[in-house]
PDB file of C-alpha atoms in Angstrom:
ATOM      1  CA  MET A 577      -1.680  -8.126 -11.820  1.00 52.00           C
ATOM      2  CA  VAL A 578      -2.104  -9.153  -8.207  1.00 53.00           C
ATOM      3  CA  LYS A 579       1.196 -10.178  -6.628  1.00 57.00           C
ATOM      4  CA  ALA A 580       1.454 -13.147  -4.306  1.00 61.00           C
ATOM      5  CA  LEU A 581       1.635 -12.144  -0.663  1.00 68.00           C
ATOM      6  CA  THR A 582       5.012 -12.689   0.954  1.00 65.00           C
ATOM      7  CA  PHE A 583       6.206 -12.598   4.547  1.00 63.00           C
ATOM      8  CA  LYS A 584       9.530 -11.893   6.201  1.00 63.00           C
ATOM      9  CA  GLY A 585      11.813 -14.912   6.084  1.00 62.00           C
ATOM     10  CA  ASP A 586      10.249 -16.392   2.950  1.00 64.00           C
ATOM     11  CA  LYS A 587      12.804 -17.583   0.432  1.00 61.00           C
ATOM     12  CA  LYS A 588      12.516 -15.817  -2.877  1.00 62.00           C
ATOM     13  CA  PRO A 589      12.244 -18.156  -5.873  1.00 61.00           C
ATOM     14  CA  LYS A 590      15.273 -18.178  -8.107  1.00 59.00           C
ATOM     15  CA  LYS A 591      14.730 -16.779 -11.556  1.00 57.00           C
ATOM     16  CA  ARG A 592      15.505 -19.202 -14.360  1.00 57.00           C
ATOM     17  CA  LYS A 593      18.259 -17.901 -16.590  1.00 54.00           C
ATOM     18  CA  ARG A 594      17.549 -17.719 -20.281  1.00 53.00           C
ATOM     19  CA  ALA A 595      19.829 -19.702 -22.500  1.00 51.00           C
ATOM     20  CA  ALA A 596      22.389 -17.721 -24.451  1.00 49.00           C
ATOM     21  CA  GLY A 597      20.895 -16.436 -27.660  1.00 46.00           C
ATOM     22  CA  ALA A 598      17.341 -17.265 -26.572  1.00 45.00           C
ATOM     23  CA  SER A 599      14.723 -15.223 -28.360  1.00 44.00           C
ATOM     24  CA  ASP A 600      11.412 -13.781 -27.245  1.00 47.00           C
ATOM     25  CA  SER A 601       8.059 -14.246 -28.978  1.00 44.00           C
ATOM     26  CA  ALA A 602       9.037 -11.736 -31.640  1.00 45.00           C
ATOM     27  CA  GLY A 603      12.104 -13.796 -32.559  1.00 45.00           C
ATOM     28  CA  LYS A 604      14.597 -11.308 -31.118  1.00 45.00           C
ATOM     29  CA  SER A 605      16.834 -11.389 -28.074  1.00 43.00           C
ATOM     30  CA  ASP A 606      16.238  -8.856 -25.288  1.00 44.00           C
ATOM     31  CA  GLU A 607      19.173  -6.786 -26.522  1.00 42.00           C
ATOM     32  CA  GLU A 608      17.737  -6.645 -30.047  1.00 45.00           C
ATOM     33  CA  ASN A 609      14.119  -6.083 -29.074  1.00 51.00           C
ATOM     34  CA  PRO A 610      13.359  -2.350 -28.666  1.00 46.00           C
ATOM     35  CA  GLU A 611       9.917  -3.067 -27.203  1.00 52.00           C
ATOM     36  CA  ARG A 612      11.496  -5.126 -24.424  1.00 52.00           C
ATOM     37  CA  GLN A 613      14.081  -2.415 -23.768  1.00 46.00           C
ATOM     38  CA  LEU A 614      11.311   0.193 -23.551  1.00 44.00           C
ATOM     39  CA  LYS A 615       9.412  -1.870 -20.973  1.00 47.00           C
ATOM     40  CA  VAL A 616      12.558  -2.251 -18.860  1.00 44.00           C
ATOM     41  CA  ALA A 617      13.267   1.479 -19.066  1.00 42.00           C
ATOM     42  CA  LYS A 618       9.710   2.343 -18.030  1.00 44.00           C
ATOM     43  CA  ALA A 619       9.888  -0.059 -15.096  1.00 45.00           C
ATOM     44  CA  GLU A 620      13.128   1.544 -13.928  1.00 43.00           C
ATOM     45  CA  GLU A 621      11.649   5.033 -14.346  1.00 43.00           C
ATOM     46  CA  ALA A 622       8.575   4.003 -12.323  1.00 45.00           C
ATOM     47  CA  GLY A 623      10.704   2.998  -9.400  1.00 45.00           C
ATOM     48  CA  GLY A 624      12.142  -0.413 -10.223  1.00 45.00           C
ATOM     49  CA  ASP A 625      12.483  -2.423  -7.019  1.00 49.00           C
ATOM     50  CA  ASP A 626      10.067  -0.078  -5.230  1.00 52.00           C
ATOM     51  CA  GLN A 627       7.233  -1.898  -6.989  1.00 56.00           C
ATOM     52  CA  HIS A 628       8.257  -5.050  -5.101  1.00 60.00           C
ATOM     53  CA  ASP A 629       8.449  -3.384  -1.690  1.00 66.00           C
ATOM     54  CA  ASP A 630       6.962  -5.958   0.703  1.00 79.00           C
ATOM     55  CA  SER A 631       7.495  -3.936   3.887  1.00 90.00           C
ATOM     56  CA  TRP A 632       4.556  -3.033   6.125  1.00 95.00           C
ATOM     57  CA  VAL A 633       3.721   0.420   7.483  1.00 94.00           C
ATOM     58  CA  SER A 634       0.916   1.923   9.553  1.00 95.00           C
ATOM     59  CA  ALA A 635      -2.033   3.665   7.934  1.00 95.00           C
ATOM     60  CA  ASP A 636      -2.146   7.248   9.261  1.00 94.00           C
ATOM     61  CA  VAL A 637      -5.425   8.480   7.788  1.00 94.00           C
ATOM     62  CA  THR A 638      -8.523   6.850   6.314  1.00 94.00           C
ATOM     63  CA  THR A 639      -7.443   7.607   2.742  1.00 93.00           C
ATOM     64  CA  ASP A 640      -4.333   5.470   3.299  1.00 94.00           C
ATOM     65  CA  VAL A 641      -6.379   2.292   3.756  1.00 95.00           C
ATOM     66  CA  SER A 642      -6.053   0.269   0.565  1.00 94.00           C
ATOM     67  CA  GLY A 643      -4.745  -3.092  -0.596  1.00 94.00           C
ATOM     68  CA  PRO A 644      -3.497  -5.826   1.768  1.00 96.00           C
ATOM     69  CA  VAL A 645      -4.029  -4.784   5.389  1.00 97.00           C
ATOM     70  CA  MET A 646      -3.663  -6.265   8.847  1.00 98.00           C
ATOM     71  CA  ILE A 647      -6.134  -5.199  11.535  1.00 98.00           C
ATOM     72  CA  VAL A 648      -4.272  -5.105  14.869  1.00 98.00           C
ATOM     73  CA  LEU A 649      -6.588  -5.307  17.861  1.00 97.00           C
ATOM     74  CA  PRO A 650      -6.138  -3.581  21.265  1.00 96.00           C
ATOM     75  CA  THR A 651      -5.346  -6.700  23.265  1.00 96.00           C
ATOM     76  CA  GLU A 652      -2.430  -7.643  25.493  1.00 93.00           C
ATOM     77  CA  PRO A 653      -0.460  -9.160  23.881  1.00 93.00           C
ATOM     78  CA  PRO A 654      -1.557  -7.777  20.471  1.00 96.00           C
ATOM     79  CA  THR A 655      -3.758  -9.956  18.263  1.00 97.00           C
ATOM     80  CA  ALA A 656      -4.980  -9.566  14.684  1.00 97.00           C
ATOM     81  CA  LEU A 657      -8.367 -10.088  13.083  1.00 98.00           C
ATOM     82  CA  ALA A 658      -8.321 -13.314  11.036  1.00 98.00           C
ATOM     83  CA  CYS A 659     -10.575 -15.745   9.209  1.00 97.00           C
ATOM     84  CA  ASP A 660     -10.377 -19.313   7.951  1.00 97.00           C
ATOM     85  CA  ALA A 661     -11.507 -20.933   4.706  1.00 96.00           C
ATOM     86  CA  ALA A 662     -14.866 -21.820   6.273  1.00 96.00           C
ATOM     87  CA  GLY A 663     -15.605 -18.147   6.966  1.00 97.00           C
ATOM     88  CA  LYS A 664     -15.067 -18.198  10.729  1.00 97.00           C
ATOM     89  CA  VAL A 665     -13.706 -14.897  12.083  1.00 98.00           C
ATOM     90  CA  PHE A 666     -11.391 -14.990  15.103  1.00 97.00           C
ATOM     91  CA  THR A 667      -8.205 -13.514  16.558  1.00 97.00           C
ATOM     92  CA  ILE A 668      -4.617 -14.706  16.156  1.00 96.00           C
ATOM     93  CA  PRO A 669      -1.671 -13.548  18.318  1.00 96.00           C
ATOM     94  CA  VAL A 670       0.765 -11.372  16.406  1.00 97.00           C
ATOM     95  CA  GLU A 671       4.189 -13.020  16.166  1.00 95.00           C
ATOM     96  CA  ASN A 672       6.022 -10.596  13.868  1.00 95.00           C
ATOM     97  CA  ILE A 673       6.236  -7.629  16.232  1.00 95.00           C
ATOM     98  CA  VAL A 674       8.903  -5.606  18.061  1.00 95.00           C
ATOM     99  CA  ASP A 675       8.521  -5.160  21.836  1.00 93.00           C
ATOM    100  CA  ASN A 676       4.780  -5.832  21.600  1.00 92.00           C
ATOM    101  CA  ASN A 677       4.364  -2.463  19.844  1.00 95.00           C
ATOM    102  CA  PRO A 678       1.307  -2.749  17.532  1.00 94.00           C
ATOM    103  CA  SER A 679       2.750  -0.116  15.194  1.00 94.00           C
ATOM    104  CA  THR A 680       5.486  -2.621  14.228  1.00 95.00           C
ATOM    105  CA  ALA A 681       3.188  -5.611  13.601  1.00 96.00           C
ATOM    106  CA  GLU A 682       3.458  -7.639  10.397  1.00 96.00           C
ATOM    107  CA  PRO A 683       1.469 -10.750   9.441  1.00 96.00           C
ATOM    108  CA  HIS A 684       3.018 -14.196   9.794  1.00 95.00           C
ATOM    109  CA  ASP A 685      -0.127 -16.038   8.664  1.00 96.00           C
ATOM    110  CA  VAL A 686      -2.137 -15.344   5.498  1.00 96.00           C
ATOM    111  CA  ARG A 687      -5.329 -15.633   7.562  1.00 97.00           C
ATOM    112  CA  GLN A 688      -4.407 -12.302   9.183  1.00 97.00           C
ATOM    113  CA  VAL A 689      -4.439 -10.476   5.846  1.00 97.00           C
ATOM    114  CA  TRP A 690      -7.460  -8.681   4.380  1.00 98.00           C
ATOM    115  CA  VAL A 691      -7.671  -6.744   1.133  1.00 97.00           C
ATOM    116  CA  ALA A 692      -9.313  -3.366   1.771  1.00 97.00           C
ATOM    117  CA  ASN A 693     -11.032  -1.347  -0.949  1.00 95.00           C
ATOM    118  CA  ARG A 694     -13.543   1.463  -1.137  1.00 95.00           C
ATOM    119  CA  ILE A 695     -16.895   0.383  -2.542  1.00 94.00           C
ATOM    120  CA  VAL A 696     -17.399   2.213  -5.847  1.00 92.00           C
ATOM    121  CA  GLY A 697     -19.643   5.254  -5.532  1.00 91.00           C
ATOM    122  CA  THR A 698     -19.540   5.309  -1.719  1.00 93.00           C
ATOM    123  CA  GLU A 699     -17.270   6.190   1.182  1.00 93.00           C
ATOM    124  CA  HIS A 700     -17.653   2.675   2.600  1.00 97.00           C
ATOM    125  CA  PHE A 701     -14.996  -0.055   2.703  1.00 98.00           C
ATOM    126  CA  ARG A 702     -15.076  -3.771   2.101  1.00 97.00           C
ATOM    127  CA  PHE A 703     -12.585  -6.280   3.468  1.00 98.00           C
ATOM    128  CA  LYS A 704     -11.857  -9.452   1.504  1.00 97.00           C
ATOM    129  CA  GLY A 705     -10.267 -12.421   3.256  1.00 97.00           C
ATOM    130  CA  HIS A 706      -7.462 -14.595   1.868  1.00 96.00           C
ATOM    131  CA  HIS A 707     -10.070 -17.086   0.602  1.00 96.00           C
ATOM    132  CA  GLY A 708     -11.908 -14.504  -1.533  1.00 96.00           C
ATOM    133  CA  LYS A 709     -14.913 -13.980   0.757  1.00 97.00           C
ATOM    134  CA  TYR A 710     -15.965 -10.698   2.354  1.00 98.00           C
ATOM    135  CA  LEU A 711     -16.030  -9.735   6.027  1.00 98.00           C
ATOM    136  CA  SER A 712     -19.621  -9.386   7.225  1.00 98.00           C
ATOM    137  CA  CYS A 713     -21.336  -8.358  10.471  1.00 98.00           C
ATOM    138  CA  ASP A 714     -24.913  -9.509  11.071  1.00 96.00           C
ATOM    139  CA  LYS A 715     -27.686  -7.687  12.932  1.00 95.00           C
ATOM    140  CA  ILE A 716     -26.678  -9.053  16.337  1.00 95.00           C
ATOM    141  CA  GLY A 717     -22.997  -8.226  15.924  1.00 97.00           C
ATOM    142  CA  LEU A 718     -21.557 -11.582  14.860  1.00 97.00           C
ATOM    143  CA  PHE A 719     -18.745 -11.497  12.298  1.00 98.00           C
ATOM    144  CA  SER A 720     -18.206 -13.988   9.491  1.00 98.00           C
ATOM    145  CA  ALA A 721     -16.334 -14.077   6.181  1.00 98.00           C
ATOM    146  CA  ALA A 722     -18.436 -16.274   3.919  1.00 97.00           C
ATOM    147  CA  SER A 723     -20.095 -13.812   1.543  1.00 96.00           C
ATOM    148  CA  ASP A 724     -19.389 -13.652  -2.192  1.00 96.00           C
ATOM    149  CA  ALA A 725     -21.232 -10.365  -2.677  1.00 95.00           C
ATOM    150  CA  ILE A 726     -21.407  -6.907  -1.114  1.00 95.00           C
ATOM    151  CA  SER A 727     -24.484  -5.780   0.814  1.00 96.00           C
ATOM    152  CA  PRO A 728     -24.883  -3.384   3.760  1.00 96.00           C
ATOM    153  CA  LEU A 729     -23.702  -6.245   6.012  1.00 97.00           C
ATOM    154  CA  GLU A 730     -20.329  -6.321   4.191  1.00 97.00           C
ATOM    155  CA  SER A 731     -19.942  -2.523   4.158  1.00 98.00           C
ATOM    156  CA  PHE A 732     -17.986  -0.623   6.810  1.00 98.00           C
ATOM    157  CA  ASN A 733     -16.866   2.878   7.658  1.00 97.00           C
ATOM    158  CA  VAL A 734     -13.222   3.354   8.650  1.00 97.00           C
ATOM    159  CA  ILE A 735     -13.002   6.315  11.015  1.00 97.00           C
ATOM    160  CA  ALA A 736      -9.791   7.886  12.309  1.00 96.00           C
ATOM    161  CA  THR A 737      -9.845   8.155  16.116  1.00 96.00           C
ATOM    162  CA  ALA A 738      -9.975  11.850  16.978  1.00 92.00           C
ATOM    163  CA  ASP A 739      -7.773  11.847  20.083  1.00 90.00           C
ATOM    164  CA  THR A 740      -5.400   8.985  19.179  1.00 93.00           C
ATOM    165  CA  PRO A 741      -3.501   9.586  15.905  1.00 92.00           C
ATOM    166  CA  GLY A 742      -2.731   6.484  13.867  1.00 94.00           C
ATOM    167  CA  THR A 743      -5.687   4.498  15.210  1.00 97.00           C
ATOM    168  CA  PHE A 744      -9.098   3.783  13.746  1.00 98.00           C
ATOM    169  CA  GLN A 745     -12.627   2.598  14.416  1.00 98.00           C
ATOM    170  CA  ILE A 746     -14.344   0.114  12.102  1.00 98.00           C
ATOM    171  CA  GLN A 747     -18.046   0.955  12.076  1.00 98.00           C
ATOM    172  CA  THR A 748     -20.930  -1.028  10.605  1.00 97.00           C
ATOM    173  CA  LEU A 749     -23.725   0.714   8.684  1.00 96.00           C
ATOM    174  CA  ARG A 750     -25.892   0.272  11.800  1.00 96.00           C
ATOM    175  CA  ASP A 751     -23.540   2.675  13.612  1.00 96.00           C
ATOM    176  CA  THR A 752     -22.049  -0.022  15.838  1.00 98.00           C
ATOM    177  CA  PHE A 753     -18.322  -0.695  16.162  1.00 98.00           C
ATOM    178  CA  LEU A 754     -16.000  -3.654  15.910  1.00 98.00           C
ATOM    179  CA  SER A 755     -14.706  -4.362  19.418  1.00 98.00           C
ATOM    180  CA  VAL A 756     -12.608  -7.021  21.120  1.00 97.00           C
ATOM    181  CA  HIS A 757     -13.446  -8.742  24.398  1.00 92.00           C
ATOM    182  CA  ALA A 758     -12.051 -11.403  26.657  1.00 87.00           C
ATOM    183  CA  SER A 759     -13.294 -14.818  25.596  1.00 81.00           C
ATOM    184  CA  ARG A 760     -16.428 -16.172  27.254  1.00 73.00           C
ATOM    185  CA  SER A 761     -15.129 -19.691  26.729  1.00 69.00           C
ATOM    186  CA  SER A 762     -14.383 -21.821  29.769  1.00 64.00           C
ATOM    187  CA  LYS A 763     -11.201 -23.043  28.104  1.00 74.00           C
ATOM    188  CA  ALA A 764      -7.972 -21.821  29.667  1.00 66.00           C
ATOM    189  CA  LYS A 765      -6.108 -19.172  27.661  1.00 79.00           C
ATOM    190  CA  ALA A 766      -8.917 -18.922  25.083  1.00 85.00           C
ATOM    191  CA  PRO A 767      -8.154 -16.135  22.549  1.00 91.00           C
ATOM    192  CA  PRO A 768     -10.046 -12.826  22.689  1.00 94.00           C
ATOM    193  CA  GLU A 769     -13.282 -12.567  20.712  1.00 96.00           C
ATOM    194  CA  VAL A 770     -14.499  -9.866  18.322  1.00 97.00           C
ATOM    195  CA  ARG A 771     -18.015  -8.536  18.015  1.00 97.00           C
ATOM    196  CA  GLY A 772     -19.691  -5.756  16.081  1.00 97.00           C
ATOM    197  CA  ASP A 773     -22.288  -4.511  18.550  1.00 96.00           C
ATOM    198  CA  ALA A 774     -20.389  -1.831  20.519  1.00 97.00           C
ATOM    199  CA  THR A 775     -22.368   1.412  20.577  1.00 97.00           C
ATOM    200  CA  GLU A 776     -19.607   3.726  21.834  1.00 96.00           C
ATOM    201  CA  ILE A 777     -15.959   4.387  20.991  1.00 97.00           C
ATOM    202  CA  THR A 778     -13.774   2.928  23.730  1.00 97.00           C
ATOM    203  CA  PHE A 779     -10.304   1.462  24.140  1.00 96.00           C
ATOM    204  CA  ASP A 780     -11.720  -1.924  23.026  1.00 97.00           C
ATOM    205  CA  THR A 781     -12.875  -0.483  19.673  1.00 97.00           C
ATOM    206  CA  THR A 782      -9.639   1.406  18.931  1.00 97.00           C
ATOM    207  CA  LEU A 783      -7.366  -0.499  16.551  1.00 97.00           C
ATOM    208  CA  ARG A 784      -4.432  -0.033  14.221  1.00 97.00           C
ATOM    209  CA  ILE A 785      -4.289  -0.831  10.527  1.00 98.00           C
ATOM    210  CA  ARG A 786      -1.023  -2.027   9.064  1.00 97.00           C
ATOM    211  CA  MET A 787      -0.621  -2.054   5.291  1.00 95.00           C
ATOM    212  CA  GLN A 788       1.905  -2.742   2.567  1.00 93.00           C
ATOM    213  CA  ALA A 789       4.151   0.255   1.982  1.00 91.00           C
ATOM    214  CA  ARG A 790       3.751   0.188  -1.783  1.00 89.00           C
ATOM    215  CA  CYS A 791      -0.002   0.835  -1.411  1.00 89.00           C
ATOM    216  CA  LYS A 792       0.304   3.918   0.818  1.00 89.00           C
ATOM    217  CA  PRO A 793      -0.543   7.031  -1.244  1.00 83.00           C
ATOM    218  CA  LYS A 794       2.004   9.318   0.442  1.00 70.00           C
ATOM    219  CA  LEU A 795       4.847   6.844  -0.100  1.00 58.00           C
ATOM    220  CA  LYS A 796       3.744   6.198  -3.682  1.00 55.00           C
ATOM    221  CA  ALA A 797       3.747   9.942  -4.349  1.00 53.00           C
ATOM    222  CA  SER A 798       7.226  10.222  -2.842  1.00 54.00           C
ATOM    223  CA  LYS A 799       8.493   7.441  -5.121  1.00 54.00           C
ATOM    224  CA  GLU A 800       6.914   9.118  -8.153  1.00 54.00           C
ATOM    225  CA  GLU A 801       8.613  12.371  -7.179  1.00 55.00           C
ATOM    226  CA  LYS A 802      11.971  10.611  -6.938  1.00 55.00           C
ATOM    227  CA  ALA A 803      11.351   8.987 -10.307  1.00 54.00           C
ATOM    228  CA  LYS A 804      10.828  12.440 -11.832  1.00 53.00           C
ATOM    229  CA  GLU A 805      14.286  13.431 -10.608  1.00 55.00           C
ATOM    230  CA  LYS A 806      15.873  10.531 -12.472  1.00 69.00           C
ATOM    231  CA  ILE A 807      16.974  12.302 -15.612  1.00 77.00           C
ATOM    232  CA  SER A 808      20.582  12.575 -16.655  1.00 81.00           C
ATOM    233  CA  ARG A 809      22.517  15.708 -17.428  1.00 83.00           C
ATOM    234  CA  ALA A 810      22.997  14.447 -20.990  1.00 85.00           C
ATOM    235  CA  GLU A 811      19.219  14.110 -21.472  1.00 84.00           C
ATOM    236  CA  LEU A 812      18.656  17.643 -20.188  1.00 84.00           C
ATOM    237  CA  GLU A 813      21.393  19.077 -22.407  1.00 85.00           C
ATOM    238  CA  ALA A 814      19.911  17.234 -25.401  1.00 86.00           C
ATOM    239  CA  ALA A 815      16.496  18.727 -24.631  1.00 85.00           C
ATOM    240  CA  VAL A 816      17.895  22.278 -24.334  1.00 84.00           C
ATOM    241  CA  GLY A 817      20.295  21.881 -27.250  1.00 85.00           C
ATOM    242  CA  ARG A 818      23.445  23.087 -25.516  1.00 86.00           C
ATOM    243  CA  ARG A 819      25.756  22.422 -22.581  1.00 88.00           C
ATOM    244  CA  LEU A 820      24.280  23.392 -19.215  1.00 88.00           C
ATOM    245  CA  GLU A 821      25.744  24.956 -16.116  1.00 87.00           C
ATOM    246  CA  GLU A 822      25.336  23.086 -12.815  1.00 90.00           C
ATOM    247  CA  ASP A 823      22.730  25.566 -11.528  1.00 89.00           C
ATOM    248  CA  GLU A 824      20.732  25.124 -14.739  1.00 88.00           C
ATOM    249  CA  VAL A 825      20.690  21.329 -14.305  1.00 85.00           C
ATOM    250  CA  LYS A 826      19.418  21.742 -10.733  1.00 87.00           C
ATOM    251  CA  LYS A 827      16.799  24.232 -11.884  1.00 87.00           C
ATOM    252  CA  LEU A 828      15.447  21.826 -14.530  1.00 86.00           C
ATOM    253  CA  LYS A 829      15.325  18.887 -12.114  1.00 83.00           C
ATOM    254  CA  LYS A 830      13.469  21.041  -9.595  1.00 85.00           C
ATOM    255  CA  ALA A 831      11.039  22.083 -12.334  1.00 83.00           C
ATOM    256  CA  ARG A 832      10.339  18.399 -13.112  1.00 81.00           C
ATOM    257  CA  ARG A 833       9.406  17.835  -9.463  1.00 75.00           C
ATOM    258  CA  GLU A 834       7.206  20.920  -9.279  1.00 77.00           C
ATOM    259  CA  GLY A 835       5.442  20.401 -12.609  1.00 75.00           C
ATOM    260  CA  ASN A 836       6.704  23.404 -14.609  1.00 82.00           C
ATOM    261  CA  TYR A 837       9.464  21.588 -16.484  1.00 80.00           C
ATOM    262  CA  HIS A 838       8.362  22.499 -20.016  1.00 83.00           C
ATOM    263  CA  GLU A 839       8.041  26.207 -19.227  1.00 84.00           C
ATOM    264  CA  THR A 840      11.527  26.249 -17.646  1.00 85.00           C
ATOM    265  CA  LEU A 841      12.946  24.264 -20.566  1.00 83.00           C
ATOM    266  CA  LEU A 842      11.496  26.767 -23.047  1.00 85.00           C
ATOM    267  CA  ASP A 843      12.983  29.700 -21.094  1.00 84.00           C
ATOM    268  CA  MET A 844      16.429  28.077 -21.206  1.00 83.00           C
ATOM    269  CA  LYS A 845      16.154  27.437 -24.950  1.00 82.00           C
ATOM    270  CA  VAL A 846      15.238  31.091 -25.536  1.00 79.00           C
ATOM    271  CA  LYS A 847      18.088  32.217 -23.247  1.00 74.00           C
ATOM    272  CA  GLY A 848      20.487  30.017 -25.208  1.00 67.00           C
ATOM    273  CA  LYS A 849      19.466  31.649 -28.478  1.00 66.00           C
ATOM    274  CA  HIS A 850      19.884  35.139 -27.002  1.00 58.00           C
ATOM    275  CA  ASP A 851      23.342  34.255 -25.711  1.00 59.00           C
ATOM    276  CA  LYS A 852      24.293  32.891 -29.121  1.00 55.00           C
ATOM    277  CA  TYR A 853      23.103  35.832 -31.207  1.00 49.00           C
ATOM    278  CA  GLY A 854      23.218  38.633 -28.630  1.00 51.00           C
TER     279      GLY A 854
END
């Protein structure tokens, strides 16, 4: 289920308390319903509050790019790629940022948020705006976000910049790049403009991608690893069938992290039998 996007400073809605003795759809209270208890236990084992981590981190490699992202452009001060409900693509100054460092940027406006996904069967990416339409770049390099479907115009390559770790290039399928330029408007303090017709990688094409921490593969793997460690001494002793020494508990927990838990468990069971009858 897709979770509603939240920003720093938003007030979290208060959860309505259930009346004492209230029952669920099966006619049992939470305490009496084993199915409900199992769901709660699984949620805790999967990481509990980690699933609701709304913090933002920087994508480090192309394979990180997934889920809600913020495309931070190389302007001074930093701006982010945005779109409105009519499909117009433009830039918005970044307000949630520390010391104008783009690697700390977080969105303050839903128009700055895109949902990035790989297109099935390809290495290309698509970027969906907050209004459900896809980012598109036409043949002359003009961006819009008014498409309901994916075609080559809505397909992009995300390329890690070779000499600048943590930055990327967004490339169209015509081998041109997204770039940012000073506005051509005669209006004073007009925001920078983006185009998709740059033919070379330059400072103006080099951007950062910020993303929600819970979507970053490396962080997700770390949380899964921590979840594997969450097993009590009592559960381990029940599995082995005897009391365990401290070093044996550590050995089993390490085996759970490294993926050879069952083999280690079997060895300890056999050792226990030898000790008993030896």
